[in-house]
């Protein structure tokens, strides 16, 4: 696309961004399981393994949440024609938050096990997820304003994806607020978001008109 000076403007393809993001997602989910340390008392191994239930819970929740972020990251960037410097920077911030998730997961598991500091741990954990959701919304807004999206997506798909990202922000935010007073309830609210967010987004494949209103 030529600029005002007649010199073609640089267009950055999203391939390298997606590849780098996938690598960070893969490392993050790998680090999650490394936080689960085996018990040292092999004389009571079964009891020790059972006592690790907070780690299992935090691991499963975080793995599925990272998977959820990965799926929707692809939903977003599969429809991007090219990216600009701002999108590269915003995506870097998103990956920084994802890379922090193993720490907040470990913090949540340790607080559950110790039965102390649980409110703070839930707030830290939830805030990490909320920050990721916020960056999704910021990136999507930038893609729309800069007209970096594939025109084939259609207005229905653009609005539907935006609504899903906004829903994540509100839902996780409510979990953080509740978790500050009722930590277990906050975790339940955040976990309840998983099945809803894994559902396909109507219009994400570029369907428009009547075909976009079919179930599924």
Short mmCIF file of C-alpha atoms in Angstrom, two decimals:
data_model
loop_
_atom_site.label_atom_id
_atom_site.label_comp_id
_atom_site.label_asym_id
_atom_site.label_seq_id
_atom_site.Cartn_x
_atom_site.Cartn_y
_atom_site.Cartn_z
CA UNK A 1 0.00 0.00 0.00
CA UNK A 2 1.65 3.29 -1.07
CA UNK A 3 2.13 6.13 1.40
CA UNK A 4 1.61 9.83 0.71
CA UNK A 5 5.19 10.05 -0.57
CA UNK A 6 4.57 7.29 -3.10
CA UNK A 7 6.89 4.84 -1.31
CA UNK A 8 5.21 1.47 -0.51
CA UNK A 9 4.40 1.16 3.19
CA UNK A 10 5.87 -1.75 5.12
CA UNK A 11 3.32 -4.43 5.94
CA UNK A 12 4.23 -6.94 8.63
CA UNK A 13 2.67 -10.37 8.28
CA UNK A 14 1.29 -11.91 11.52
CA UNK A 15 3.10 -15.23 11.03
CA UNK A 16 6.10 -14.48 13.24
CA UNK A 17 3.89 -12.96 15.92
CA UNK A 18 1.70 -16.08 16.05
CA UNK A 19 4.72 -18.43 16.04
CA UNK A 20 6.39 -16.56 18.90
CA UNK A 21 3.11 -16.46 20.83
CA UNK A 22 2.60 -20.20 20.41
CA UNK A 23 6.08 -20.81 21.81
CA UNK A 24 5.33 -18.70 24.90
CA UNK A 25 2.02 -20.48 25.44
CA UNK A 26 3.78 -23.85 25.19
CA UNK A 27 6.46 -22.85 27.70
CA UNK A 28 3.85 -21.45 30.10
CA UNK A 29 1.79 -24.65 30.22
CA UNK A 30 4.97 -26.70 30.64
CA UNK A 31 6.05 -24.60 33.60
CA UNK A 32 2.64 -25.15 35.20
CA UNK A 33 3.27 -28.86 35.73
CA UNK A 34 6.83 -28.24 36.95
CA UNK A 35 5.31 -26.37 39.90
CA UNK A 36 3.88 -29.67 41.19
CA UNK A 37 6.59 -31.13 43.41
CA UNK A 38 6.36 -34.85 44.33
CA UNK A 39 6.09 -35.71 48.02
CA UNK A 40 9.33 -36.52 49.85
CA UNK A 41 7.89 -39.06 52.27
CA UNK A 42 7.69 -42.23 50.17
CA UNK A 43 6.69 -44.18 53.24
CA UNK A 44 3.27 -42.51 52.98
CA UNK A 45 3.26 -41.83 49.25
CA UNK A 46 -0.47 -42.21 48.67
CA UNK A 47 -1.27 -39.75 51.45
CA UNK A 48 1.35 -37.35 50.13
CA UNK A 49 -0.05 -37.52 46.62
CA UNK A 50 -3.53 -36.83 47.96
CA UNK A 51 -2.26 -33.83 49.88
CA UNK A 52 -1.18 -32.26 46.58
CA UNK A 53 -4.80 -31.71 45.53
CA UNK A 54 -4.43 -27.89 45.62
CA UNK A 55 -1.62 -28.18 43.07
CA UNK A 56 -3.68 -30.48 40.86
CA UNK A 57 -6.61 -28.09 41.02
CA UNK A 58 -4.56 -24.99 40.26
CA UNK A 59 -2.71 -26.80 37.45
CA UNK A 60 -5.89 -28.04 35.75
CA UNK A 61 -7.58 -24.64 36.02
CA UNK A 62 -4.58 -22.74 34.70
CA UNK A 63 -3.84 -25.21 31.90
CA UNK A 64 -7.40 -24.95 30.61
CA UNK A 65 -7.36 -21.17 30.94
CA UNK A 66 -4.10 -20.90 29.00
CA UNK A 67 -5.60 -23.22 26.41
CA UNK A 68 -8.60 -20.95 26.27
CA UNK A 69 -6.39 -17.92 25.70
CA UNK A 70 -4.48 -19.81 22.99
CA UNK A 71 -7.68 -20.76 21.16
CA UNK A 72 -9.01 -17.22 21.18
CA UNK A 73 -5.61 -15.82 20.26
CA UNK A 74 -5.87 -17.87 17.08
CA UNK A 75 -9.47 -16.78 16.54
CA UNK A 76 -8.21 -13.21 16.65
CA UNK A 77 -5.05 -13.48 14.56
CA UNK A 78 -6.43 -15.90 11.98
CA UNK A 79 -8.43 -12.90 10.76
CA UNK A 80 -5.56 -10.39 10.76
CA UNK A 81 -4.15 -9.35 7.37
CA UNK A 82 -1.05 -7.70 8.80
CA UNK A 83 0.15 -6.15 12.05
CA UNK A 84 1.74 -2.85 13.01
CA UNK A 85 4.21 -1.85 15.71
CA UNK A 86 1.48 -1.16 18.26
CA UNK A 87 -0.02 -4.62 17.83
CA UNK A 88 3.44 -6.19 18.22
CA UNK A 89 3.98 -4.27 21.45
CA UNK A 90 0.52 -5.03 22.85
CA UNK A 91 0.91 -8.72 22.05
CA UNK A 92 4.27 -8.70 23.86
CA UNK A 93 2.52 -7.36 26.95
CA UNK A 94 -0.08 -10.13 26.65
CA UNK A 95 2.66 -12.76 26.50
CA UNK A 96 4.35 -11.20 29.52
CA UNK A 97 1.13 -11.73 31.49
CA UNK A 98 0.80 -15.32 30.27
CA UNK A 99 4.40 -16.04 31.30
CA UNK A 100 3.56 -14.76 34.81
CA UNK A 101 0.68 -17.23 35.21
CA UNK A 102 2.82 -20.16 36.50
CA UNK A 103 3.86 -17.99 39.45
CA UNK A 104 0.31 -16.94 40.31
CA UNK A 105 -0.80 -20.57 39.91
CA UNK A 106 1.86 -21.74 42.35
CA UNK A 107 0.85 -18.97 44.75
CA UNK A 108 -2.79 -20.08 44.63
CA UNK A 109 -1.89 -23.74 45.19
CA UNK A 110 0.37 -22.94 48.15
CA UNK A 111 -2.28 -20.71 49.75
CA UNK A 112 -4.92 -23.45 49.38
CA UNK A 113 -2.56 -25.93 50.97
CA UNK A 114 -1.55 -23.64 53.84
CA UNK A 115 -5.11 -22.31 54.30
CA UNK A 116 -3.58 -18.87 54.76
CA UNK A 117 -3.37 -15.80 52.54
CA UNK A 118 -6.03 -17.26 50.27
CA UNK A 119 -7.78 -13.93 49.58
CA UNK A 120 -4.56 -12.32 48.39
CA UNK A 121 -3.62 -15.37 46.33
CA UNK A 122 -7.00 -15.44 44.58
CA UNK A 123 -6.82 -11.72 43.84
CA UNK A 124 -3.30 -12.07 42.40
CA UNK A 125 -4.36 -15.08 40.33
CA UNK A 126 -7.55 -13.47 39.10
CA UNK A 127 -5.86 -10.16 38.36
CA UNK A 128 -3.32 -11.98 36.18
CA UNK A 129 -6.15 -13.46 34.12
CA UNK A 130 -8.02 -10.14 34.09
CA UNK A 131 -4.93 -8.38 32.74
CA UNK A 132 -4.76 -10.93 29.91
CA UNK A 133 -8.45 -10.35 29.14
CA UNK A 134 -7.92 -6.57 29.18
CA UNK A 135 -5.06 -6.85 26.70
CA UNK A 136 -7.21 -8.99 24.42
CA UNK A 137 -9.75 -6.18 24.33
CA UNK A 138 -7.08 -3.54 23.71
CA UNK A 139 -5.49 -5.56 20.89
CA UNK A 140 -8.87 -6.20 19.27
CA UNK A 141 -9.75 -2.50 19.46
CA UNK A 142 -6.43 -1.62 17.84
CA UNK A 143 -6.94 -4.16 15.04
CA UNK A 144 -10.37 -2.70 14.33
CA UNK A 145 -9.33 0.97 14.44
CA UNK A 146 -6.26 0.40 12.26
CA UNK A 147 -8.29 -1.68 9.80
CA UNK A 148 -5.89 -4.60 10.07
CA UNK A 149 -8.64 -7.24 10.00
CA UNK A 150 -9.58 -9.40 7.05
CA UNK A 151 -12.65 -7.82 5.38
CA UNK A 152 -14.04 -11.34 4.93
CA UNK A 153 -14.73 -11.57 8.64
CA UNK A 154 -17.81 -9.38 8.27
CA UNK A 155 -19.39 -6.96 10.77
CA UNK A 156 -21.27 -9.73 12.58
CA UNK A 157 -18.07 -11.63 13.32
CA UNK A 158 -16.24 -8.47 14.37
CA UNK A 159 -18.98 -7.55 16.85
CA UNK A 160 -19.37 -11.11 18.16
CA UNK A 161 -15.65 -11.54 18.84
CA UNK A 162 -15.55 -8.14 20.53
CA UNK A 163 -18.50 -9.08 22.76
CA UNK A 164 -16.83 -12.34 23.77
CA UNK A 165 -13.63 -10.55 24.75
CA UNK A 166 -15.62 -7.94 26.70
CA UNK A 167 -17.52 -10.72 28.49
CA UNK A 168 -14.23 -12.22 29.65
CA UNK A 169 -13.21 -8.89 31.15
CA UNK A 170 -16.46 -8.55 33.13
CA UNK A 171 -16.68 -12.20 34.19
CA UNK A 172 -13.12 -12.53 35.45
CA UNK A 173 -13.33 -9.11 37.06
CA UNK A 174 -16.38 -10.22 39.04
CA UNK A 175 -14.44 -13.30 40.16
CA UNK A 176 -11.61 -11.11 41.42
CA UNK A 177 -13.99 -8.84 43.33
CA UNK A 178 -15.82 -11.75 44.94
CA UNK A 179 -12.53 -13.53 45.65
CA UNK A 180 -11.30 -10.56 47.68
CA UNK A 181 -14.00 -11.39 50.25
CA UNK A 182 -14.94 -15.04 49.52
CA UNK A 183 -11.85 -16.61 47.93
CA UNK A 184 -13.33 -20.04 47.14
CA UNK A 185 -16.38 -18.41 45.54
CA UNK A 186 -14.06 -16.25 43.45
CA UNK A 187 -12.21 -19.31 42.16
CA UNK A 188 -15.54 -20.98 41.34
CA UNK A 189 -16.68 -17.94 39.34
CA UNK A 190 -13.44 -17.88 37.36
CA UNK A 191 -13.60 -21.64 36.76
CA UNK A 192 -17.23 -21.40 35.63
CA UNK A 193 -16.07 -19.15 32.83
CA UNK A 194 -14.20 -22.02 31.14
CA UNK A 195 -17.08 -23.90 29.47
CA UNK A 196 -18.72 -20.69 28.26
CA UNK A 197 -15.55 -19.32 26.72
CA UNK A 198 -14.66 -22.53 24.90
CA UNK A 199 -17.89 -22.31 22.89
CA UNK A 200 -17.43 -21.17 19.27
CA UNK A 201 -18.14 -17.53 18.50
CA UNK A 202 -20.95 -16.95 16.04
CA UNK A 203 -19.58 -15.43 12.87
CA UNK A 204 -15.90 -16.04 13.69
CA UNK A 205 -15.49 -18.03 10.45
CA UNK A 206 -16.72 -15.11 8.39
CA UNK A 207 -20.30 -16.31 8.09
CA UNK A 208 -22.80 -13.52 7.73
CA UNK A 209 -26.48 -13.10 7.16
CA UNK A 210 -28.82 -16.01 7.80
CA UNK A 211 -26.10 -18.69 7.91
CA UNK A 212 -24.49 -16.98 10.91
CA UNK A 213 -27.65 -17.43 12.95
CA UNK A 214 -27.58 -21.23 12.80
CA UNK A 215 -27.00 -23.01 16.12
CA UNK A 216 -23.39 -23.78 17.04
#
